[in-house]
Short mmCIF file of C-alpha atoms in Angstrom, two decimals:
data_model
loop_
_atom_site.label_atom_id
_atom_site.label_comp_id
_atom_site.label_asym_id
_atom_site.label_seq_id
_atom_site.Cartn_x
_atom_site.Cartn_y
_atom_site.Cartn_z
CA MET A 282 -151.07 -127.68 41.71
CA ILE A 283 -147.78 -128.91 39.67
CA LEU A 284 -150.21 -130.54 37.23
CA ARG A 285 -151.84 -127.67 36.79
CA LEU A 286 -149.11 -125.58 36.14
CA VAL A 287 -147.68 -128.18 34.00
CA VAL A 288 -150.97 -128.02 31.41
CA LEU A 289 -150.90 -124.12 31.97
CA GLY A 290 -147.30 -124.06 30.83
CA LEU A 291 -147.98 -126.26 27.99
CA VAL A 292 -151.11 -124.36 26.78
CA ALA A 293 -148.71 -120.95 27.12
CA PHE A 294 -146.37 -122.91 24.77
CA MET A 295 -149.06 -124.18 22.16
CA THR A 296 -150.74 -120.72 21.77
CA LEU A 297 -147.84 -118.43 21.91
CA PRO A 298 -146.77 -118.41 17.99
CA THR A 299 -150.41 -117.96 17.36
CA ALA A 300 -151.00 -115.06 19.95
CA VAL A 301 -147.68 -113.62 17.97
CA VAL A 302 -149.02 -113.77 14.46
CA VAL A 303 -152.46 -112.49 15.41
CA VAL A 304 -150.91 -109.19 17.52
CA ALA A 305 -148.20 -109.13 14.57
CA SER A 306 -150.83 -108.99 11.47
CA PHE A 307 -152.06 -105.34 12.95
CA ASN A 308 -148.53 -104.02 12.49
CA PRO A 309 -148.77 -100.33 10.36
CA THR A 310 -145.24 -100.96 9.06
CA ALA A 311 -144.52 -103.13 5.81
CA ILE A 312 -142.00 -104.96 7.67
CA LEU A 313 -143.31 -108.20 9.77
CA ALA A 314 -142.23 -107.27 13.42
CA PHE A 315 -142.97 -107.91 17.19
CA PRO A 316 -144.13 -106.04 19.05
CA PRO A 317 -146.01 -103.54 16.41
CA GLU A 318 -144.80 -100.05 16.19
CA GLY A 319 -148.60 -99.47 16.36
CA LEU A 320 -152.39 -100.62 15.13
CA SER A 321 -153.66 -101.07 11.78
CA LEU A 322 -156.00 -103.30 9.48
CA ARG A 323 -154.14 -102.08 6.02
CA TRP A 324 -152.67 -106.03 5.60
CA TYR A 325 -156.14 -107.34 5.97
CA GLU A 326 -157.43 -105.17 3.28
CA ASN A 327 -154.22 -106.53 1.49
CA ALA A 328 -154.82 -110.13 2.00
CA LEU A 329 -158.54 -109.74 0.90
CA THR A 330 -158.22 -107.91 -2.17
CA TYR A 331 -154.33 -109.55 -3.54
CA PRO A 332 -156.02 -111.16 -6.72
CA GLN A 333 -153.67 -114.37 -6.21
CA PHE A 334 -155.00 -114.83 -2.78
CA ARG A 335 -158.82 -114.89 -4.67
CA ARG A 336 -158.05 -117.02 -7.29
CA ALA A 337 -156.28 -119.30 -4.83
CA ALA A 338 -159.55 -119.07 -2.61
CA VAL A 339 -161.76 -120.48 -5.30
CA ASN A 340 -159.82 -122.85 -5.90
CA SER A 341 -159.72 -124.01 -2.43
CA LEU A 342 -163.47 -123.94 -2.04
CA VAL A 343 -163.42 -126.03 -5.55
CA VAL A 344 -161.50 -128.40 -4.59
CA THR A 345 -162.71 -128.83 -0.47
CA THR A 346 -166.03 -129.28 -1.57
CA VAL A 347 -165.65 -131.86 -3.91
CA ALA A 348 -162.76 -133.76 -1.87
CA ALA A 349 -165.33 -133.55 1.13
CA ALA A 350 -168.26 -134.68 -1.14
CA LEU A 351 -166.77 -137.28 -2.50
CA ALA A 352 -164.72 -138.66 1.02
CA LEU A 353 -167.95 -138.71 2.65
CA PRO A 354 -169.81 -141.54 1.44
CA VAL A 355 -166.45 -143.49 0.22
CA GLY A 356 -165.57 -143.03 4.35
CA THR A 357 -169.24 -143.77 5.43
CA ALA A 358 -169.15 -147.37 3.43
CA ALA A 359 -165.68 -148.01 4.67
CA ALA A 360 -166.73 -147.48 8.37
CA LEU A 361 -169.95 -149.76 8.03
CA ALA A 362 -168.03 -152.60 6.42
CA LEU A 363 -165.14 -152.36 8.84
CA VAL A 364 -167.41 -152.46 12.12
CA ARG A 365 -170.61 -154.03 10.80
CA TYR A 366 -168.97 -156.78 8.46
CA PRO A 367 -165.17 -156.69 9.28
CA PRO A 368 -163.16 -158.78 6.82
CA ARG A 369 -160.34 -161.18 7.55
CA ALA A 370 -157.60 -159.20 9.25
CA PRO A 371 -159.67 -155.84 10.23
CA GLY A 372 -156.52 -154.40 12.03
CA LEU A 373 -154.59 -154.15 8.73
CA TRP A 374 -157.80 -153.39 6.62
CA THR A 375 -157.89 -150.12 9.01
CA ALA A 376 -153.98 -149.68 9.02
CA LEU A 377 -154.23 -149.32 5.49
CA LEU A 378 -157.23 -147.12 5.30
CA LEU A 379 -155.82 -144.90 7.79
CA SER A 380 -152.16 -144.71 6.68
CA PRO A 381 -152.38 -141.16 4.67
CA LEU A 382 -152.36 -139.95 8.80
CA VAL A 383 -149.00 -141.70 8.87
CA VAL A 384 -147.40 -140.91 5.29
CA PRO A 385 -144.64 -138.21 5.30
CA GLY A 386 -146.60 -135.73 3.49
CA VAL A 387 -143.37 -135.09 0.81
CA ALA A 388 -143.41 -139.03 0.19
CA ALA A 389 -147.16 -138.54 -0.78
CA GLY A 390 -146.92 -135.28 -2.81
CA LEU A 391 -143.98 -136.89 -4.84
CA GLY A 392 -146.11 -140.00 -5.44
CA PHE A 393 -149.12 -138.27 -6.80
CA LEU A 394 -146.54 -135.53 -8.55
CA ILE A 395 -145.38 -138.87 -10.74
CA LEU A 396 -148.94 -140.05 -11.09
CA ALA A 397 -149.89 -136.55 -12.27
CA ALA A 398 -147.46 -136.16 -14.54
CA GLY A 399 -147.53 -139.61 -16.03
CA LEU A 400 -151.39 -139.19 -17.02
CA GLY A 401 -150.65 -135.73 -18.01
CA LEU A 402 -152.73 -134.09 -15.07
CA LEU A 403 -150.63 -131.14 -13.92
CA THR A 404 -152.71 -128.10 -14.93
CA SER A 405 -156.02 -129.71 -13.85
CA ARG A 406 -157.64 -129.89 -10.50
CA VAL A 407 -158.32 -133.50 -10.69
CA VAL A 408 -155.22 -134.84 -8.98
CA LEU A 409 -155.51 -131.75 -6.14
CA VAL A 410 -159.01 -133.61 -5.53
CA VAL A 411 -157.86 -136.74 -5.54
CA ALA A 412 -154.68 -136.20 -3.07
CA HIS A 413 -157.37 -134.46 -0.83
CA VAL A 414 -159.88 -137.24 -0.96
CA VAL A 415 -157.14 -139.93 0.29
CA LEU A 416 -155.95 -137.22 2.93
CA VAL A 417 -159.29 -136.57 4.36
CA LEU A 418 -160.58 -140.14 4.40
CA PRO A 419 -159.02 -141.42 7.48
CA PHE A 420 -160.80 -138.57 9.52
CA VAL A 421 -164.09 -139.34 7.84
CA ILE A 422 -163.54 -143.17 8.93
CA ARG A 423 -162.25 -142.54 12.18
CA SER A 424 -165.65 -140.37 12.68
CA VAL A 425 -168.15 -142.31 11.38
CA MET A 426 -166.38 -145.82 12.81
CA VAL A 427 -167.21 -143.86 16.40
CA SER A 428 -170.69 -143.52 15.57
CA VAL A 429 -171.57 -147.04 13.75
CA ALA A 430 -169.66 -148.69 17.10
CA ASN A 431 -172.25 -146.87 19.03
CA LEU A 432 -175.51 -147.78 16.97
CA ASP A 433 -178.07 -150.21 18.24
CA PRO A 434 -178.47 -153.03 15.45
CA ALA A 435 -181.70 -153.45 17.31
CA LEU A 436 -183.27 -150.50 15.97
CA GLU A 437 -182.84 -151.60 12.58
CA ARG A 438 -183.94 -154.91 12.88
CA ALA A 439 -187.00 -153.52 14.19
CA ALA A 440 -187.64 -151.71 11.23
CA ALA A 441 -186.54 -154.38 9.12
CA SER A 442 -189.09 -156.40 11.20
CA LEU A 443 -191.98 -153.94 9.99
CA GLY A 444 -191.30 -154.60 6.86
CA ALA A 445 -188.64 -151.78 5.40
CA ARG A 446 -186.33 -152.61 3.27
CA PRO A 447 -182.86 -152.82 3.81
CA TRP A 448 -182.68 -149.44 1.52
CA ARG A 449 -185.55 -148.05 3.73
CA VAL A 450 -183.86 -148.90 6.71
CA PHE A 451 -180.86 -147.38 6.10
CA ARG A 452 -181.81 -144.36 4.65
CA ARG A 453 -184.74 -143.51 7.49
CA VAL A 454 -183.07 -145.32 10.38
CA THR A 455 -179.33 -145.65 9.86
CA LEU A 456 -178.28 -142.19 8.33
CA PRO A 457 -180.18 -140.20 10.93
CA LEU A 458 -178.48 -141.89 13.86
CA LEU A 459 -175.18 -141.83 12.43
CA ARG A 460 -175.90 -137.82 11.84
CA PRO A 461 -173.53 -136.79 14.44
CA GLY A 462 -170.89 -138.57 12.93
CA LEU A 463 -171.21 -137.47 9.62
CA PHE A 464 -171.33 -133.58 10.63
CA ALA A 465 -168.22 -134.41 12.35
CA ALA A 466 -166.35 -136.25 9.46
CA ALA A 467 -167.69 -133.62 7.17
CA LEU A 468 -166.10 -130.73 9.26
CA PHE A 469 -162.70 -132.23 9.97
CA ALA A 470 -162.72 -133.11 6.43
CA VAL A 471 -163.25 -129.91 4.96
CA ILE A 472 -160.73 -128.08 7.57
CA VAL A 473 -158.03 -130.68 6.92
CA SER A 474 -158.85 -129.85 2.90
CA VAL A 475 -158.73 -126.42 3.29
CA ASN A 476 -155.56 -126.38 5.11
CA GLU A 477 -153.41 -128.84 3.37
CA PHE A 478 -149.93 -128.00 2.06
CA VAL A 479 -147.28 -130.07 1.62
CA VAL A 480 -149.15 -132.35 -1.06
CA SER A 481 -150.96 -129.56 -2.67
CA LEU A 482 -147.43 -127.63 -3.00
CA PHE A 483 -146.48 -130.67 -5.23
CA VAL A 484 -149.34 -131.11 -7.75
CA SER A 485 -150.69 -127.74 -8.00
CA THR A 486 -149.89 -124.86 -10.46
CA ARG A 487 -149.86 -121.11 -10.43
CA VAL A 488 -153.24 -121.58 -11.64
CA THR A 489 -154.61 -124.06 -9.52
CA GLU A 490 -153.30 -123.58 -6.60
CA ILE A 491 -154.93 -123.09 -3.26
CA LEU A 492 -155.03 -120.72 -0.48
CA PRO A 493 -152.02 -122.19 1.59
CA VAL A 494 -149.40 -122.59 -1.38
CA ALA A 495 -150.55 -119.40 -2.71
CA MET A 496 -149.50 -118.00 1.00
CA PHE A 497 -146.24 -119.70 0.95
CA THR A 498 -145.82 -118.19 -2.65
CA TYR A 499 -146.38 -115.23 -0.55
CA VAL A 500 -144.06 -115.21 2.11
CA VAL A 501 -141.19 -116.37 0.19
CA ASN A 502 -141.31 -112.94 -2.07
CA TYR A 503 -142.47 -110.55 0.48
CA THR A 504 -142.53 -109.75 4.36
CA ASP A 505 -144.92 -107.36 5.00
CA PRO A 506 -147.64 -108.64 7.74
CA THR A 507 -150.20 -109.37 5.23
CA MET A 508 -149.38 -113.44 5.50
CA ALA A 509 -150.04 -112.47 9.46
CA ALA A 510 -153.29 -111.01 8.44
CA LEU A 511 -154.70 -114.12 6.23
CA SER A 512 -153.58 -116.45 8.81
CA THR A 513 -155.10 -114.94 11.65
CA LEU A 514 -158.33 -115.05 9.23
CA PHE A 515 -158.07 -118.28 8.93
CA ILE A 516 -157.19 -119.15 12.82
CA ALA A 517 -160.53 -117.12 13.53
CA ALA A 518 -162.47 -119.16 10.44
CA THR A 519 -161.32 -122.52 11.79
CA PHE A 520 -161.71 -121.72 15.46
CA VAL A 521 -165.59 -120.72 14.80
CA ALA A 522 -166.30 -123.73 12.47
CA VAL A 523 -165.13 -126.34 15.45
CA PHE A 524 -166.90 -123.97 18.43
CA ALA A 525 -169.78 -124.16 16.56
CA ALA A 526 -169.90 -128.08 15.34
CA ASP A 527 -168.77 -128.79 19.19
CA ARG A 528 -171.89 -126.88 20.58
CA VAL A 529 -174.30 -128.58 18.17
CA LEU A 530 -172.64 -131.93 18.07
CA HIS A 531 -170.58 -132.07 21.01
CA LEU A 532 -167.43 -133.38 19.33
CA ALA A 533 -166.24 -135.06 23.03
CA ARG A 534 -169.13 -137.66 22.84
CA VAL A 535 -168.63 -138.06 18.75
CA PHE A 536 -165.33 -139.05 19.46
CA GLN A 537 -165.35 -140.62 22.88
CA ILE A 538 -163.34 -138.46 24.30
CA GLY A 539 -163.45 -138.52 28.27
CA ASP A 540 -166.48 -140.04 30.27
CA HIS A 541 -170.27 -139.32 28.87
CA HIS A 542 -172.21 -142.13 30.80
#
């Protein structure tokens, strides 16, 4: 009973800020306040029609799509190499590939800023894309590594023994068996890239900024509930994506969470 109360308390503590943002987004007044004085959708309309948000949304779409498309094959190759052909000191290589998870965003952002300035790329999306690839790679590698570890090599050997060439074995046997991990990797790459803020703040301009940076710029200058409305749309989209992926891919099994024997 006590453990259930503790878990319930933790869930309430974690979800309370989100609930406050969602409720505040319906405030009809031009001041972000809680509890709201009524109900209105005017700030959702403002969030969807504000020119800076629309331009930033296009940038987010481009950067996220390219970053995920690049990170997926690179991360898959790294996961296969680490599991199937482990190099010397595999723990060191794994730690290096997963290091973006522990490097402070400010340090990473400053590093990319110095690199972009030195190469004269501050006004393009190239550095943004590279930064996002680096940041989402650990999630791709982790997802695919779990699927590779669960893959039975005997199935690939059976295909090879029947005359299939290595590339055909990889395309017709390995990739289909890795599909759940690949889909999960792509999902989390998209979610992480879409929501990435700290590093993007360092290497984006008014023209190339993505949506989280545009949201930060807006909230610095305005105090109306538009930001709460846009945040609610972000939360809803992320929840729907993860819920749908869990129903289709069974993410707990992909990430080996719990007992699934």
